[in-house]
Amino acid sequence: LRAGRAVASEIVVDGWRRHLGYDGPDVSPAEAGAALARISAEHDLTFYAHYHTDTAGHRGGMSGAVEALERVDAFLGGLLDHLDPAAALVLASDHGNIEDVRAGHTTHPALLLVARGAVRATGRTTPGDLTDVKPLLLELLGSDDPPPH
């Protein structure tokens, strides 16, 4: 994190400071997005997992949900501002819950978005559902492995 070669799973390090006593750099969500763009430029596949929206959906109430979504919005802004336009971007959520903070995990469709270079490479703007993520990633990486049955 100090060298700008990593991004905290919560985007910023507030929770690490609060719960672990971490005294790392103060990184804004937009700066974290820019860091992820730099990291991804060095690799064929970069996986980033973010959990704060799930936590906010479970126990943050509406104000926590809004704060979490604003953080993700600024993070994605920083990422998109610095991401190579040819890079493929796939955003996925494993389940819903932040859209209705009263319900816990919802039965609403999970977020799945394909953008930038992924659209140019595949001609698709979105896979059908989360089971299509693996075959999509394999296709983007140029793998000849058959999709799962």
CSV table of C-alpha atoms in Angstrom, one decimal:
chain,number,residue,atom,x,y,z
A,1,LEU,CA,0.0,0.0,0.0
A,2,ARG,CA,2.8,2.4,0.9
A,3,ALA,CA,4.4,1.9,-2.5
A,4,GLY,CA,1.1,2.3,-4.4
A,5,ARG,CA,1.3,-1.4,-5.6
A,6,ALA,CA,-1.7,-2.6,-3.7
A,7,VAL,CA,-5.3,-1.5,-2.9
A,8,ALA,CA,-7.0,-2.3,0.3
A,9,SER,CA,-10.1,-4.4,0.1
A,10,GLU,CA,-12.2,-1.6,1.6
A,11,ILE,CA,-10.7,0.8,-1.0
A,12,VAL,CA,-9.5,3.2,1.8
A,13,VAL,CA,-7.8,2.0,5.0
A,14,ASP,CA,-10.1,3.5,7.6
A,15,GLY,CA,-11.2,0.1,9.0
A,16,TRP,CA,-7.6,-1.1,9.1
A,17,ARG,CA,-6.7,2.0,11.1
A,18,ARG,CA,-9.7,1.7,13.4
A,19,HIS,CA,-9.5,-2.1,14.0
A,20,LEU,CA,-5.8,-3.0,13.4
A,21,GLY,CA,-3.9,0.2,14.3
A,22,TYR,CA,-2.5,0.4,10.8
A,23,ASP,CA,-0.8,3.7,10.1
A,24,GLY,CA,-0.6,3.4,6.3
A,25,PRO,CA,-1.1,6.1,3.7
A,26,ASP,CA,-4.3,8.1,3.6
A,27,VAL,CA,-5.6,7.1,0.1
A,28,SER,CA,-8.8,8.6,-1.4
A,29,PRO,CA,-11.1,6.3,-3.3
A,30,ALA,CA,-10.1,8.0,-6.5
A,31,GLU,CA,-6.4,7.5,-5.8
A,32,ALA,CA,-7.1,3.8,-5.0
A,33,GLY,CA,-8.9,3.4,-8.3
A,34,ALA,CA,-5.9,5.0,-10.1
A,35,ALA,CA,-3.6,2.6,-8.2
A,36,LEU,CA,-5.6,-0.4,-9.4
A,37,ALA,CA,-5.4,0.9,-13.0
A,38,ARG,CA,-1.6,1.0,-12.7
A,39,ILE,CA,-1.5,-2.4,-11.1
A,40,SER,CA,-3.7,-3.9,-13.8
A,41,ALA,CA,-1.5,-2.5,-16.6
A,42,GLU,CA,1.3,-4.8,-15.4
A,43,HIS,CA,-0.7,-8.0,-15.6
A,44,ASP,CA,-2.9,-10.1,-17.9
A,45,LEU,CA,-5.5,-10.5,-15.2
A,46,THR,CA,-6.1,-8.5,-12.0
A,47,PHE,CA,-8.7,-9.6,-9.5
A,48,TYR,CA,-9.9,-7.1,-6.9
A,49,ALA,CA,-12.4,-8.0,-4.2
A,50,HIS,CA,-14.3,-5.3,-2.3
A,51,TYR,CA,-16.6,-6.1,0.6
A,52,HIS,CA,-17.6,-2.8,2.1
A,53,THR,CA,-20.9,-2.6,0.2
A,54,ASP,CA,-21.9,-6.0,1.6
A,55,THR,CA,-21.1,-4.9,5.1
A,56,ALA,CA,-23.0,-1.7,4.7
A,57,GLY,CA,-26.0,-3.6,3.3
A,58,HIS,CA,-26.0,-5.8,6.4
A,59,ARG,CA,-25.5,-3.3,9.1
A,60,GLY,CA,-24.9,0.2,7.7
A,61,GLY,CA,-28.5,1.3,7.2
A,62,MET,CA,-29.4,3.7,4.5
A,63,SER,CA,-26.6,6.2,5.4
A,64,GLY,CA,-24.0,3.4,5.4
A,65,ALA,CA,-25.3,2.2,2.1
A,66,VAL,CA,-25.1,5.7,0.5
A,67,GLU,CA,-21.5,6.2,1.9
A,68,ALA,CA,-20.4,2.8,0.6
A,69,LEU,CA,-21.9,3.5,-2.9
A,70,GLU,CA,-20.3,7.0,-3.0
A,71,ARG,CA,-16.9,5.4,-2.1
A,72,VAL,CA,-17.3,2.8,-4.9
A,73,ASP,CA,-18.4,5.6,-7.4
A,74,ALA,CA,-15.3,7.6,-6.6
A,75,PHE,CA,-13.1,4.5,-6.8
A,76,LEU,CA,-14.6,3.5,-10.2
A,77,GLY,CA,-14.1,7.1,-11.4
A,78,GLY,CA,-10.4,7.0,-10.5
A,79,LEU,CA,-10.1,3.5,-12.1
A,80,LEU,CA,-11.8,4.5,-15.3
A,81,ASP,CA,-9.8,7.8,-15.5
A,82,HIS,CA,-6.5,5.9,-15.5
A,83,LEU,CA,-7.4,2.5,-17.0
A,84,ASP,CA,-6.0,1.8,-20.5
A,85,PRO,CA,-9.0,2.2,-22.9
A,86,ALA,CA,-8.1,-1.2,-24.4
A,87,ALA,CA,-8.2,-3.0,-21.0
A,88,ALA,CA,-11.2,-5.2,-20.4
A,89,LEU,CA,-13.2,-4.4,-17.3
A,90,VAL,CA,-15.6,-6.9,-15.7
A,91,LEU,CA,-17.5,-5.9,-12.6
A,92,ALA,CA,-19.5,-8.6,-10.7
A,93,SER,CA,-21.3,-9.0,-7.4
A,94,ASP,CA,-22.0,-12.4,-5.9
A,95,HIS,CA,-25.4,-11.3,-4.6
A,96,GLY,CA,-27.5,-8.3,-3.9
A,97,ASN,CA,-28.2,-6.6,-0.5
A,98,ILE,CA,-27.3,-2.9,-0.6
A,99,GLU,CA,-30.3,-2.0,-2.7
A,100,ASP,CA,-32.6,-2.9,0.2
A,101,VAL,CA,-30.8,-2.6,3.5
A,102,ARG,CA,-33.7,-4.0,5.4
A,103,ALA,CA,-33.6,-7.4,3.7
A,104,GLY,CA,-30.1,-8.8,4.1
A,105,HIS,CA,-29.2,-10.7,0.9
A,106,THR,CA,-31.9,-10.1,-1.6
A,107,THR,CA,-33.1,-12.2,-4.5
A,108,HIS,CA,-32.6,-9.3,-7.0
A,109,PRO,CA,-30.1,-10.0,-9.8
A,110,ALA,CA,-26.5,-9.4,-8.9
A,111,LEU,CA,-24.6,-6.7,-10.7
A,112,LEU,CA,-22.6,-7.8,-13.7
A,113,LEU,CA,-21.1,-5.4,-16.1
A,114,VAL,CA,-18.7,-5.8,-19.0
A,115,ALA,CA,-17.0,-2.7,-20.3
A,116,ARG,CA,-14.2,-1.1,-22.2
A,117,GLY,CA,-11.9,-3.6,-24.0
A,118,ALA,CA,-14.1,-6.5,-23.0
A,119,VAL,CA,-16.9,-5.2,-25.2
A,120,ARG,CA,-14.5,-4.7,-28.1
A,121,ALA,CA,-13.0,-8.2,-27.6
A,122,THR,CA,-16.2,-10.1,-27.3
A,123,GLY,CA,-19.0,-7.9,-28.7
A,124,ARG,CA,-21.0,-8.4,-25.5
A,125,THR,CA,-22.1,-5.7,-23.1
A,126,THR,CA,-23.1,-8.2,-20.4
A,127,PRO,CA,-22.9,-11.9,-19.8
A,128,GLY,CA,-26.2,-13.7,-19.0
A,129,ASP,CA,-25.4,-14.3,-15.3
A,130,LEU,CA,-22.6,-15.0,-12.9
A,131,THR,CA,-22.0,-18.5,-14.3
A,132,ASP,CA,-20.8,-16.7,-17.5
A,133,VAL,CA,-18.0,-14.9,-15.8
A,134,LYS,CA,-15.4,-17.7,-16.0
A,135,PRO,CA,-16.0,-18.4,-19.7
A,136,LEU,CA,-15.9,-14.7,-20.4
A,137,LEU,CA,-12.5,-14.3,-18.6
A,138,LEU,CA,-11.1,-17.3,-20.3
A,139,GLU,CA,-12.2,-15.8,-23.7
A,140,LEU,CA,-10.6,-12.5,-22.9
A,141,LEU,CA,-7.4,-14.2,-21.9
A,142,GLY,CA,-7.4,-16.1,-25.2
A,143,SER,CA,-7.7,-19.5,-23.5
A,144,ASP,CA,-8.9,-22.5,-25.6
A,145,ASP,CA,-10.3,-24.2,-22.5
A,146,PRO,CA,-13.9,-25.2,-23.0
A,147,PRO,CA,-16.5,-23.6,-20.7
A,148,PRO,CA,-17.8,-25.7,-17.8
A,149,HIS,CA,-20.8,-27.9,-18.5
